[in-house]
Coordinates of C-alpha atoms in Angstrom, one line a residue:
M1 CA 9.2 7.0 20.5
Q2 CA 5.5 5.5 19.8
A3 CA 4.1 8.6 20.9
K4 CA 5.6 10.0 18.5
L5 CA 5.4 8.1 15.8
E6 CA 1.5 8.3 16.5
A7 CA 2.0 12.0 16.7
L8 CA 3.6 12.0 13.0
K9 CA 0.7 9.8 12.0
N10 CA -1.9 12.1 13.2
R11 CA -0.7 14.3 11.3
L12 CA -0.2 12.9 7.9
G13 CA -4.0 11.6 8.2
E14 CA -4.4 14.7 7.6
I15 CA -2.1 16.0 4.2
Y16 CA -4.0 12.3 3.1
D17 CA -7.3 13.8 3.8
L18 CA -6.9 16.8 2.5
N19 CA -5.0 15.6 -0.6
M20 CA -7.9 13.1 -1.0
A21 CA -10.2 15.6 -1.2
N22 CA -8.4 17.6 -4.4
S23 CA -8.5 14.3 -5.6
L24 CA -12.3 13.4 -5.6
L25 CA -12.7 17.4 -7.2
S26 CA -10.1 16.7 -9.6
W27 CA -11.8 13.7 -10.7
D28 CA -15.7 15.4 -11.0
Q29 CA -14.1 18.3 -13.1
T30 CA -13.1 15.4 -15.8
T31 CA -15.9 13.6 -15.2
Y32 CA -19.6 15.2 -14.2
M33 CA -18.4 18.7 -13.3
P34 CA -20.9 21.4 -15.9
P35 CA -18.4 24.2 -18.1
G36 CA -19.8 26.9 -15.3
G37 CA -17.9 25.1 -12.7
A38 CA -14.8 25.4 -13.5
A39 CA -13.6 29.3 -12.2
A40 CA -14.6 27.9 -8.5
R41 CA -12.5 24.5 -9.4
G42 CA -9.4 26.1 -10.0
R43 CA -9.8 28.1 -7.2
Q44 CA -10.8 25.3 -4.6
M45 CA -8.5 22.8 -5.9
A46 CA -5.7 25.3 -5.6
L47 CA -6.6 26.2 -1.6
L48 CA -6.6 22.2 -1.3
S49 CA -3.1 22.2 -2.5
R50 CA -1.2 24.8 -0.6
L51 CA -3.3 23.4 3.0
A52 CA -1.4 19.9 2.0
H53 CA 1.7 22.2 1.7
E54 CA 1.9 24.3 4.4
R55 CA 0.4 21.4 6.9
F56 CA 3.4 18.8 5.5
T57 CA 5.7 21.3 5.7
D58 CA 4.7 22.5 9.7
P59 CA 8.6 22.9 10.7
E60 CA 6.9 21.0 14.1
V61 CA 6.8 17.5 11.4
G62 CA 10.3 17.7 10.9
R63 CA 11.3 18.5 14.3
L64 CA 8.6 14.5 14.1
L65 CA 11.0 13.1 11.6
D66 CA 14.1 14.4 13.4
A67 CA 13.1 13.1 17.0
L68 CA 12.7 9.7 15.4
G69 CA 15.4 9.6 12.8
P70 CA 17.6 7.7 15.5
W71 CA 14.9 4.7 16.6
G72 CA 14.6 4.8 13.0
A73 CA 17.8 4.0 12.0
Q74 CA 18.3 0.2 14.7
Q75 CA 15.5 -0.7 12.8
P76 CA 15.0 -3.7 10.3
Y77 CA 15.5 -2.0 6.7
D78 CA 12.7 -4.2 5.4
S79 CA 10.6 -2.5 9.2
D80 CA 6.8 -0.7 8.5
G81 CA 8.6 2.0 11.0
A82 CA 11.8 2.3 9.1
A83 CA 10.4 2.2 5.8
L84 CA 7.5 5.3 7.0
L85 CA 10.5 7.1 8.6
R86 CA 12.5 7.0 5.1
V87 CA 9.7 8.1 2.4
T88 CA 8.2 11.1 5.0
R89 CA 11.6 11.9 5.6
R90 CA 12.4 12.5 1.6
E91 CA 8.8 13.6 0.6
Y92 CA 9.4 16.2 3.6
D93 CA 12.7 17.3 2.7
R94 CA 11.8 17.2 -1.2
A95 CA 8.3 19.6 0.0
V96 CA 9.7 22.4 2.3
K97 CA 12.5 23.7 -1.0
V98 CA 9.0 24.2 -2.3
P99 CA 7.4 27.2 -1.9
A100 CA 3.7 27.6 -1.3
D101 CA 2.5 29.8 -3.2
L102 CA 3.9 28.0 -6.1
V103 CA 2.1 25.2 -4.6
S104 CA -1.4 27.3 -4.8
E105 CA 0.1 29.0 -8.4
M106 CA 0.4 25.8 -10.5
N107 CA -2.1 24.0 -9.5
Q108 CA -4.8 27.0 -10.1
H109 CA -3.4 27.3 -13.6
F110 CA -3.2 23.8 -14.4
S111 CA -6.8 23.6 -13.2
D112 CA -7.5 26.5 -15.6
T113 CA -5.5 25.9 -18.2
Y114 CA -7.0 22.0 -18.2
Q115 CA -10.9 23.6 -18.5
A116 CA -8.7 25.8 -21.7
W117 CA -7.9 22.7 -23.2
L118 CA -11.2 19.9 -23.6
A119 CA -11.9 23.3 -25.5
A120 CA -9.1 24.0 -27.3
R121 CA -8.7 20.0 -28.8
P122 CA -11.8 19.9 -30.1
A123 CA -11.3 23.2 -32.0
N124 CA -7.7 22.5 -33.1
D125 CA -6.1 25.6 -31.6
F126 CA -3.2 25.1 -30.6
A127 CA -2.6 29.2 -30.6
G128 CA -4.7 29.8 -28.3
M129 CA -3.1 26.9 -26.2
V130 CA 0.5 28.9 -26.4
P131 CA -0.3 32.2 -23.7
R132 CA -1.0 28.7 -21.1
L133 CA 1.7 26.1 -22.2
Q134 CA 4.1 29.2 -21.7
K135 CA 3.1 29.4 -18.6
T136 CA 3.3 26.0 -18.0
L137 CA 6.6 25.5 -18.9
D138 CA 7.9 28.9 -16.4
L139 CA 6.6 27.8 -13.7
S140 CA 7.8 23.9 -14.5
R141 CA 10.9 25.8 -14.7
R142 CA 10.6 27.6 -11.4
H143 CA 9.2 23.4 -10.1
A144 CA 13.3 22.4 -11.1
D145 CA 15.2 25.7 -9.6
C146 CA 13.3 24.8 -5.9
F147 CA 15.8 22.2 -6.0
P148 CA 19.4 23.4 -7.3
G149 CA 22.6 21.6 -8.1
Y150 CA 21.1 19.9 -11.0
E151 CA 23.0 18.1 -13.3
H152 CA 19.2 18.9 -15.8
I153 CA 17.1 21.2 -15.7
A154 CA 14.7 18.3 -15.9
D155 CA 16.0 16.4 -13.6
P156 CA 14.2 17.7 -9.8
L157 CA 10.3 17.0 -12.1
I158 CA 11.9 13.2 -13.3
D159 CA 13.0 12.8 -10.2
A160 CA 9.8 13.5 -8.8
S161 CA 7.6 11.1 -10.4
D162 CA 10.6 8.2 -10.9
Y163 CA 12.3 8.7 -7.5
G164 CA 16.1 7.9 -8.7
M165 CA 16.3 8.7 -12.6
K166 CA 17.0 11.9 -14.2
A167 CA 17.7 12.9 -17.6
S168 CA 20.9 11.5 -18.8
T169 CA 20.1 7.8 -17.3
V170 CA 16.7 7.8 -19.0
K171 CA 18.7 9.1 -22.1
A172 CA 21.1 6.1 -22.3
L173 CA 18.4 3.8 -21.4
F174 CA 16.3 5.5 -24.4
G175 CA 19.3 4.9 -26.5
E176 CA 19.7 1.3 -26.1
L177 CA 15.9 0.8 -26.9
R178 CA 15.4 2.9 -29.5
A179 CA 18.6 0.8 -30.9
R180 CA 16.5 -2.1 -31.1
L181 CA 12.8 -1.4 -31.5
V182 CA 13.8 0.9 -35.0
P183 CA 14.5 -2.0 -37.3
L184 CA 12.1 -4.0 -35.4
V185 CA 9.5 -1.9 -36.5
R186 CA 11.4 -1.5 -40.2
D187 CA 11.3 -5.1 -40.4
I188 CA 7.4 -5.7 -39.6
T189 CA 6.1 -2.3 -41.5
T190 CA 7.7 -3.9 -45.2
R191 CA 4.7 -6.5 -43.8
P192 CA 1.9 -6.8 -44.7
A193 CA -0.5 -4.9 -43.0
P194 CA -3.6 -7.1 -41.5
D195 CA -7.4 -6.2 -41.9
D196 CA -8.7 -4.2 -38.7
G197 CA -11.7 -1.9 -40.5
F198 CA -14.2 -4.2 -39.1
L199 CA -12.8 -3.2 -35.5
T200 CA -14.6 0.4 -36.8
Q201 CA -18.4 -0.6 -37.4
E202 CA -20.4 1.3 -34.9
A203 CA -21.4 -0.4 -32.0
S204 CA -23.2 -0.2 -28.7
A205 CA -21.5 2.2 -25.9
E206 CA -23.2 0.6 -22.5
A207 CA -22.1 -3.2 -24.1
Q208 CA -18.3 -2.5 -24.7
L209 CA -18.5 -1.4 -21.4
A210 CA -20.4 -4.5 -20.5
F211 CA -17.8 -6.2 -21.3
G212 CA -14.8 -4.2 -19.8
R213 CA -15.9 -4.5 -16.6
E214 CA -16.9 -8.4 -17.2
V215 CA -13.7 -8.9 -17.8
I216 CA -11.8 -6.9 -15.1
R217 CA -14.0 -8.1 -12.7
A218 CA -12.5 -11.7 -13.7
F219 CA -8.8 -9.8 -13.2
G220 CA -10.0 -8.8 -9.2
Y221 CA -10.9 -5.1 -9.6
D222 CA -13.0 -5.1 -7.0
F223 CA -16.2 -3.1 -7.6
E224 CA -16.8 -2.8 -4.1
R225 CA -14.2 -0.3 -3.3
G226 CA -14.1 0.8 -7.1
R227 CA -16.9 2.2 -9.7
E228 CA -15.9 3.2 -13.8
D229 CA -17.5 6.7 -15.7
L230 CA -17.0 8.3 -18.6
T231 CA -13.9 11.0 -19.6
T232 CA -11.8 12.7 -22.4
H233 CA -8.7 11.8 -21.4
P234 CA -9.1 7.4 -19.3
F235 CA -7.2 7.5 -15.9
M236 CA -7.1 6.2 -12.6
T237 CA -7.8 8.4 -9.7
K238 CA -8.5 7.4 -5.8
F239 CA -10.3 8.6 -3.0
S240 CA -8.6 5.9 -0.2
L241 CA -8.2 2.6 -0.6
G242 CA -11.7 2.1 -0.3
D243 CA -12.8 3.9 -3.2
V244 CA -10.5 3.4 -6.1
R245 CA -12.0 4.8 -9.2
I246 CA -11.8 4.4 -13.0
T247 CA -12.7 6.1 -15.9
T248 CA -12.4 5.3 -19.6
R249 CA -14.6 6.8 -23.1
V250 CA -15.2 5.0 -25.7
R251 CA -15.2 5.5 -29.8
E252 CA -16.3 3.5 -33.1
D253 CA -13.3 1.5 -32.8
L254 CA -14.8 -1.3 -31.3
C255 CA -12.0 -2.4 -28.7
N256 CA -10.9 0.9 -27.7
A257 CA -13.3 1.3 -24.9
L258 CA -11.3 -2.1 -24.0
F259 CA -8.7 -1.8 -23.5
S260 CA -8.7 1.4 -22.1
T261 CA -10.5 0.2 -19.2
L262 CA -8.2 -2.9 -19.4
H263 CA -5.0 -0.3 -19.0
E264 CA -6.5 1.4 -16.3
S265 CA -8.1 -1.2 -13.7
G266 CA -4.2 -1.9 -13.9
H267 CA -3.1 1.1 -12.3
A268 CA -6.5 0.6 -9.8
M269 CA -5.4 -3.2 -8.6
Y270 CA -1.9 -1.8 -7.4
E271 CA -3.8 1.0 -5.5
Q272 CA -6.4 -1.3 -4.4
G273 CA -4.3 -4.7 -3.5
I274 CA -2.0 -1.9 -1.1
R275 CA -2.2 -2.8 2.7
M276 CA -5.0 -1.3 4.6
D277 CA -3.0 0.4 7.1
F278 CA -1.0 2.2 5.3
E279 CA -3.8 4.4 3.7
G280 CA -3.7 7.5 5.4
T281 CA 0.5 7.4 5.4
P282 CA 2.7 8.2 2.3
L283 CA 3.1 4.9 1.8
A284 CA -0.5 4.6 0.9
N285 CA 0.6 4.9 -3.2
G286 CA 2.5 3.4 -6.0
T287 CA 5.9 4.0 -5.8
S288 CA 7.3 5.2 -8.6
S289 CA 5.0 6.1 -12.7
G290 CA 7.2 3.5 -14.5
V291 CA 6.0 0.8 -11.6
H292 CA 2.7 2.3 -11.6
E293 CA 2.3 2.1 -15.5
S294 CA 3.5 -1.4 -15.3
Q295 CA 0.8 -2.0 -14.5
S296 CA -1.4 -0.9 -16.7
R297 CA 0.5 -2.1 -19.4
L298 CA 1.0 -5.8 -18.0
W299 CA -3.0 -5.9 -18.4
E300 CA -4.3 -4.7 -21.0
N301 CA -1.1 -5.3 -23.3
L302 CA 0.7 -8.8 -22.0
V303 CA -2.2 -10.1 -20.6
G304 CA -5.2 -8.4 -23.0
R305 CA -3.9 -9.2 -26.0
S306 CA -2.2 -12.1 -26.0
R307 CA -3.8 -15.1 -27.9
A308 CA -4.6 -16.9 -24.3
F309 CA -6.6 -14.4 -22.7
W310 CA -8.3 -13.7 -26.3
N311 CA -8.5 -18.1 -26.4
H312 CA -10.7 -17.9 -23.9
F313 CA -12.4 -14.2 -24.4
Y314 CA -13.7 -14.2 -28.2
P315 CA -16.4 -16.2 -28.5
K316 CA -17.7 -14.1 -25.5
L317 CA -16.7 -10.8 -27.6
Q318 CA -19.0 -12.1 -30.4
A319 CA -21.8 -12.9 -28.7
A320 CA -21.7 -9.9 -27.7
F321 CA -21.1 -8.2 -31.3
P322 CA -22.2 -10.5 -33.4
A323 CA -23.3 -8.3 -36.2
Q324 CA -19.3 -7.1 -36.3
L325 CA -17.7 -10.1 -35.7
G326 CA -19.7 -13.1 -36.5
K327 CA -18.6 -13.5 -38.7
V328 CA -14.5 -12.5 -38.2
P329 CA -12.0 -15.8 -38.0
F330 CA -10.3 -16.3 -34.7
D331 CA -6.9 -15.3 -36.8
A332 CA -8.3 -12.9 -38.5
F333 CA -9.3 -10.9 -35.3
F334 CA -5.7 -11.3 -33.1
R335 CA -3.6 -10.1 -35.5
A336 CA -6.3 -7.1 -35.9
I337 CA -6.1 -5.9 -32.5
N338 CA -2.4 -6.5 -32.6
R339 CA -1.7 -4.0 -36.1
V340 CA 1.7 -2.6 -36.6
D341 CA 1.0 0.9 -37.5
R342 CA 3.3 4.3 -38.4
S343 CA 0.5 6.4 -36.8
L344 CA -0.4 10.0 -34.9
I345 CA -1.8 9.1 -31.6
R346 CA 0.3 7.6 -28.3
I347 CA -2.9 6.4 -26.6
D348 CA -3.4 4.1 -29.4
A349 CA -0.1 3.1 -30.8
D350 CA 0.2 -0.4 -30.9
E351 CA 2.7 -2.3 -28.8
V352 CA 5.4 -2.5 -31.0
T353 CA 5.9 1.7 -31.8
Y354 CA 4.5 3.0 -29.0
N355 CA 7.7 3.8 -27.2
L356 CA 8.7 6.1 -29.9
H357 CA 5.6 8.4 -29.3
V358 CA 7.4 8.7 -25.9
M359 CA 10.5 9.1 -26.9
I360 CA 9.4 12.0 -28.9
R361 CA 7.6 13.8 -25.9
F362 CA 10.6 13.1 -23.7
D363 CA 12.6 14.4 -26.0
F364 CA 10.6 17.3 -26.3
E365 CA 9.9 18.5 -22.9
L366 CA 13.9 18.1 -22.3
A367 CA 14.6 20.9 -25.4
L368 CA 11.6 23.6 -23.7
L369 CA 13.1 22.9 -20.2
E370 CA 16.6 23.5 -21.7
G371 CA 15.2 26.8 -23.8
K372 CA 16.1 24.8 -27.4
L373 CA 12.3 24.9 -28.0
A374 CA 10.1 27.9 -27.9
V375 CA 6.5 26.3 -27.5
K376 CA 5.3 28.6 -30.1
D377 CA 7.5 26.5 -32.7
L378 CA 6.1 23.2 -30.7
A379 CA 3.7 22.8 -33.1
Q380 CA 5.9 22.3 -35.9
A381 CA 8.4 20.6 -34.8
W382 CA 5.7 18.1 -33.5
R383 CA 4.8 17.3 -37.6
D384 CA 8.4 17.6 -38.7
R385 CA 9.6 15.1 -35.7
Y386 CA 6.4 12.7 -36.5
Q387 CA 8.1 12.3 -40.3
A388 CA 11.3 11.6 -39.5
D389 CA 10.7 9.0 -37.0
L390 CA 7.4 7.4 -37.9
G391 CA 6.6 8.5 -41.4
V392 CA 3.4 10.1 -40.6
A393 CA 2.8 14.4 -40.1
S394 CA -0.4 15.2 -38.7
P395 CA -2.6 17.6 -40.8
D396 CA -3.9 19.3 -38.4
D397 CA -2.6 19.8 -34.4
R398 CA -5.7 18.5 -32.6
D399 CA -4.4 14.9 -33.4
G400 CA -0.5 16.6 -32.8
V401 CA 0.6 18.2 -29.8
L402 CA -2.5 18.2 -29.2
Q403 CA -4.1 15.4 -28.0
D404 CA -1.9 14.1 -24.7
V405 CA -3.8 15.8 -22.2
H406 CA -0.5 16.2 -19.2
W407 CA 1.2 19.3 -20.0
Y408 CA -2.3 21.1 -20.2
A409 CA -3.3 19.7 -16.3
G410 CA 0.6 19.8 -15.3
P411 CA 4.3 20.3 -15.2
I412 CA 6.7 20.2 -18.8
G413 CA 8.8 17.4 -17.4
G414 CA 8.4 14.0 -16.0
A415 CA 5.2 13.1 -17.1
F416 CA 6.0 10.3 -20.1
Q417 CA 9.0 8.4 -19.2
G418 CA 7.6 6.1 -16.6
Y419 CA 4.8 4.7 -19.8
T420 CA 8.2 3.5 -21.5
L421 CA 9.4 2.1 -18.2
G422 CA 6.6 0.5 -17.4
N423 CA 6.5 -1.1 -20.9
I424 CA 9.8 -2.3 -19.3
L425 CA 8.9 -3.4 -16.0
G426 CA 6.1 -5.4 -17.1
A427 CA 7.9 -7.0 -18.8
Q428 CA 10.0 -8.2 -16.4
F429 CA 7.0 -8.7 -13.7
F430 CA 5.2 -11.1 -16.1
D431 CA 8.2 -13.2 -16.6
A432 CA 9.2 -13.3 -13.6
A433 CA 5.0 -14.6 -12.5
V434 CA 5.5 -16.6 -15.1
R435 CA 9.3 -18.6 -13.8
T436 CA 7.3 -18.7 -10.5
H437 CA 4.0 -20.5 -11.7
P438 CA 4.8 -21.8 -15.1
A439 CA 0.3 -22.5 -15.3
I440 CA -0.2 -18.7 -15.8
P441 CA -0.7 -18.6 -19.6
E442 CA -2.6 -21.7 -19.5
E443 CA -4.7 -20.2 -16.7
I444 CA -5.0 -17.3 -18.5
G445 CA -6.4 -19.3 -21.5
R446 CA -8.5 -20.1 -19.5
G447 CA -10.3 -17.6 -17.8
R448 CA -8.0 -17.6 -14.6
F449 CA -6.0 -14.4 -13.5
A450 CA -5.8 -15.0 -9.8
T451 CA -2.8 -16.7 -10.0
L452 CA -1.5 -14.5 -11.5
H453 CA -3.2 -11.1 -9.5
G454 CA -2.0 -12.7 -6.2
W455 CA 2.3 -12.7 -7.8
L456 CA 1.7 -9.4 -8.1
R457 CA 0.3 -8.3 -4.9
D458 CA 2.0 -10.4 -3.1
N459 CA 5.0 -8.8 -4.6
L460 CA 4.4 -5.8 -5.9
Y461 CA 0.6 -4.3 -4.9
Q462 CA 1.2 -5.0 -0.8
H463 CA 4.3 -2.9 -0.3
G464 CA 2.6 0.4 -1.9
A465 CA 5.4 3.4 -1.9
K466 CA 7.7 1.0 0.6
F467 CA 10.0 0.6 -1.9
T468 CA 11.3 2.2 -4.3
A469 CA 11.6 0.7 -7.7
T470 CA 15.0 -0.4 -7.1
E471 CA 14.1 -2.3 -4.4
L472 CA 10.9 -3.4 -5.6
V473 CA 12.5 -4.7 -9.1
E474 CA 15.1 -6.5 -7.5
R475 CA 13.1 -8.1 -5.0
A476 CA 10.8 -9.1 -7.3
T477 CA 12.7 -10.8 -10.3
G478 CA 15.8 -11.4 -8.8
S479 CA 17.6 -8.5 -10.8
K480 CA 18.0 -5.1 -11.8
M481 CA 15.6 -3.1 -14.3
T482 CA 16.7 -4.7 -18.1
I483 CA 15.4 -4.5 -21.5
E484 CA 15.8 -8.0 -21.9
P485 CA 12.2 -9.8 -21.3
Y486 CA 10.1 -6.8 -22.6
M487 CA 12.6 -7.1 -26.1
K488 CA 12.4 -11.1 -25.8
Y489 CA 8.4 -10.4 -25.6
L490 CA 8.0 -7.8 -28.3
T491 CA 10.2 -9.6 -30.9
G492 CA 8.8 -13.3 -30.4
K493 CA 5.4 -11.6 -30.4
F494 CA 5.3 -10.3 -33.8
G495 CA 7.4 -11.8 -34.9
A496 CA 5.5 -15.0 -35.4
L497 CA 2.4 -12.7 -36.2
Y498 CA 4.1 -11.1 -39.4
G499 CA 6.1 -13.9 -40.1
L500 CA 10.0 -12.8 -39.1
E501 CA 12.0 -15.8 -38.5
S502 CA 12.8 -15.4 -34.4
G503 CA 9.5 -15.7 -33.5
A504 CA 8.7 -18.8 -35.5
S505 CA 8.4 -20.8 -32.1
V506 CA 6.4 -18.6 -30.3
E507 CA 3.7 -18.5 -32.2
S508 CA 3.4 -22.6 -32.4
A509 CA 3.7 -22.0 -28.7
G510 CA 1.1 -19.2 -28.5
R511 CA -1.4 -21.7 -30.3
R512 CA -1.4 -24.1 -28.0
G513 CA -2.8 -21.0 -25.4
A514 CA 1.2 -20.5 -24.4
Q515 CA 1.5 -17.0 -23.3
P516 CA 5.1 -15.3 -24.7
T517 CA 6.9 -14.1 -22.6

């Protein structure tokens, strides 16, 4: 059995390396590659994806899994060997249903479409993207159809990102959350909005980047195993557990680059925290998009937008940008970075309205896949839905249907639910960490993050993909996924900021340096 296990690991290691090489090509495409390299890059990435898929779906992998199955079933459920076989079998059974030619075609198309999107968005040219997006939809349906027997055509695509979730379960969860968010948004937006004009003053890009790097170094992001670069749409990627990189972008908004950096560092610290002996196997990944997003949203929002955090870092930010912030009081700054608006752009949205942006996109994915919405009608549908849900409508497609990269660099379906799942889980994980270590909010107020980072590493990061999201949540928090910690956090924090009765006691605690949970 040991010999067979080593043979399986050797094969998985080669597949892992092929996938990491493909990630390196993708990172280069979105950071430093000259436009002239686009055509060749698409071919190269398609080739590597096809080779990795063919090696993984080789019948010998199936034979090894079959031979090792009885041995794995005798091992403790929590053991590394049992987990490796369990996760590999799940991914293998999924992969063998998808033809290698389809994998190659999809990767070639996504690479080409991403390059076209880079030009189309600033040109406000959605019409030019319609044929490409139609092909993306066709490919997404073909991919879903590789898994017959689904309840909804989106289910296989959702399951690939968030194992165990289906369109029906996501819709039910979103319905429960929406019913509680809409009244909160309504109550907040009837109150006067704080001034945030000082955040849009011109500021040195290098100074913004330097400040962000100082913060994430304090968080625990390891620059010996990572780096930060600029891109159009920020992301995290890894080429090994020893090379986990992030990207950001700098705009006029003084804190935009900062919060982007905090967000991506959360993803990266998750990957950097995975046990090194999982390298080269399917265990060396985050367990789901929702759990992954929980970490980016936790570090960006529950930590990075908290009163405790800025009690420590605001004087440093003022010193870095005296012309912009030297005369801005702490409370004015804190209210500005937590301003709630009915806005157009998802990635710039505040914590309260953010999930409404996600729900719009999720609903559009379902409608497109079901054939109830045509690609050519998507831009107008986008404007209508934003007007109905958020009371705003973009005058152009640049800040409408073209704003997110996801459908222009990947499939339609399974792309967005993870963001809201991450918000819910981030609050639940943070709540559990503070229950275990009540001093965490005070430590954040002194610029110390080791206890929080350590709890997350021990309870989430180190396990990689060893457990499903459901198992991981229950192990770490003692309960199933629930929206209650998240809603308690939102109503407490924003109730206090906007003078709603429910938040008064939390604001009082926050002024003493405590982080509402």
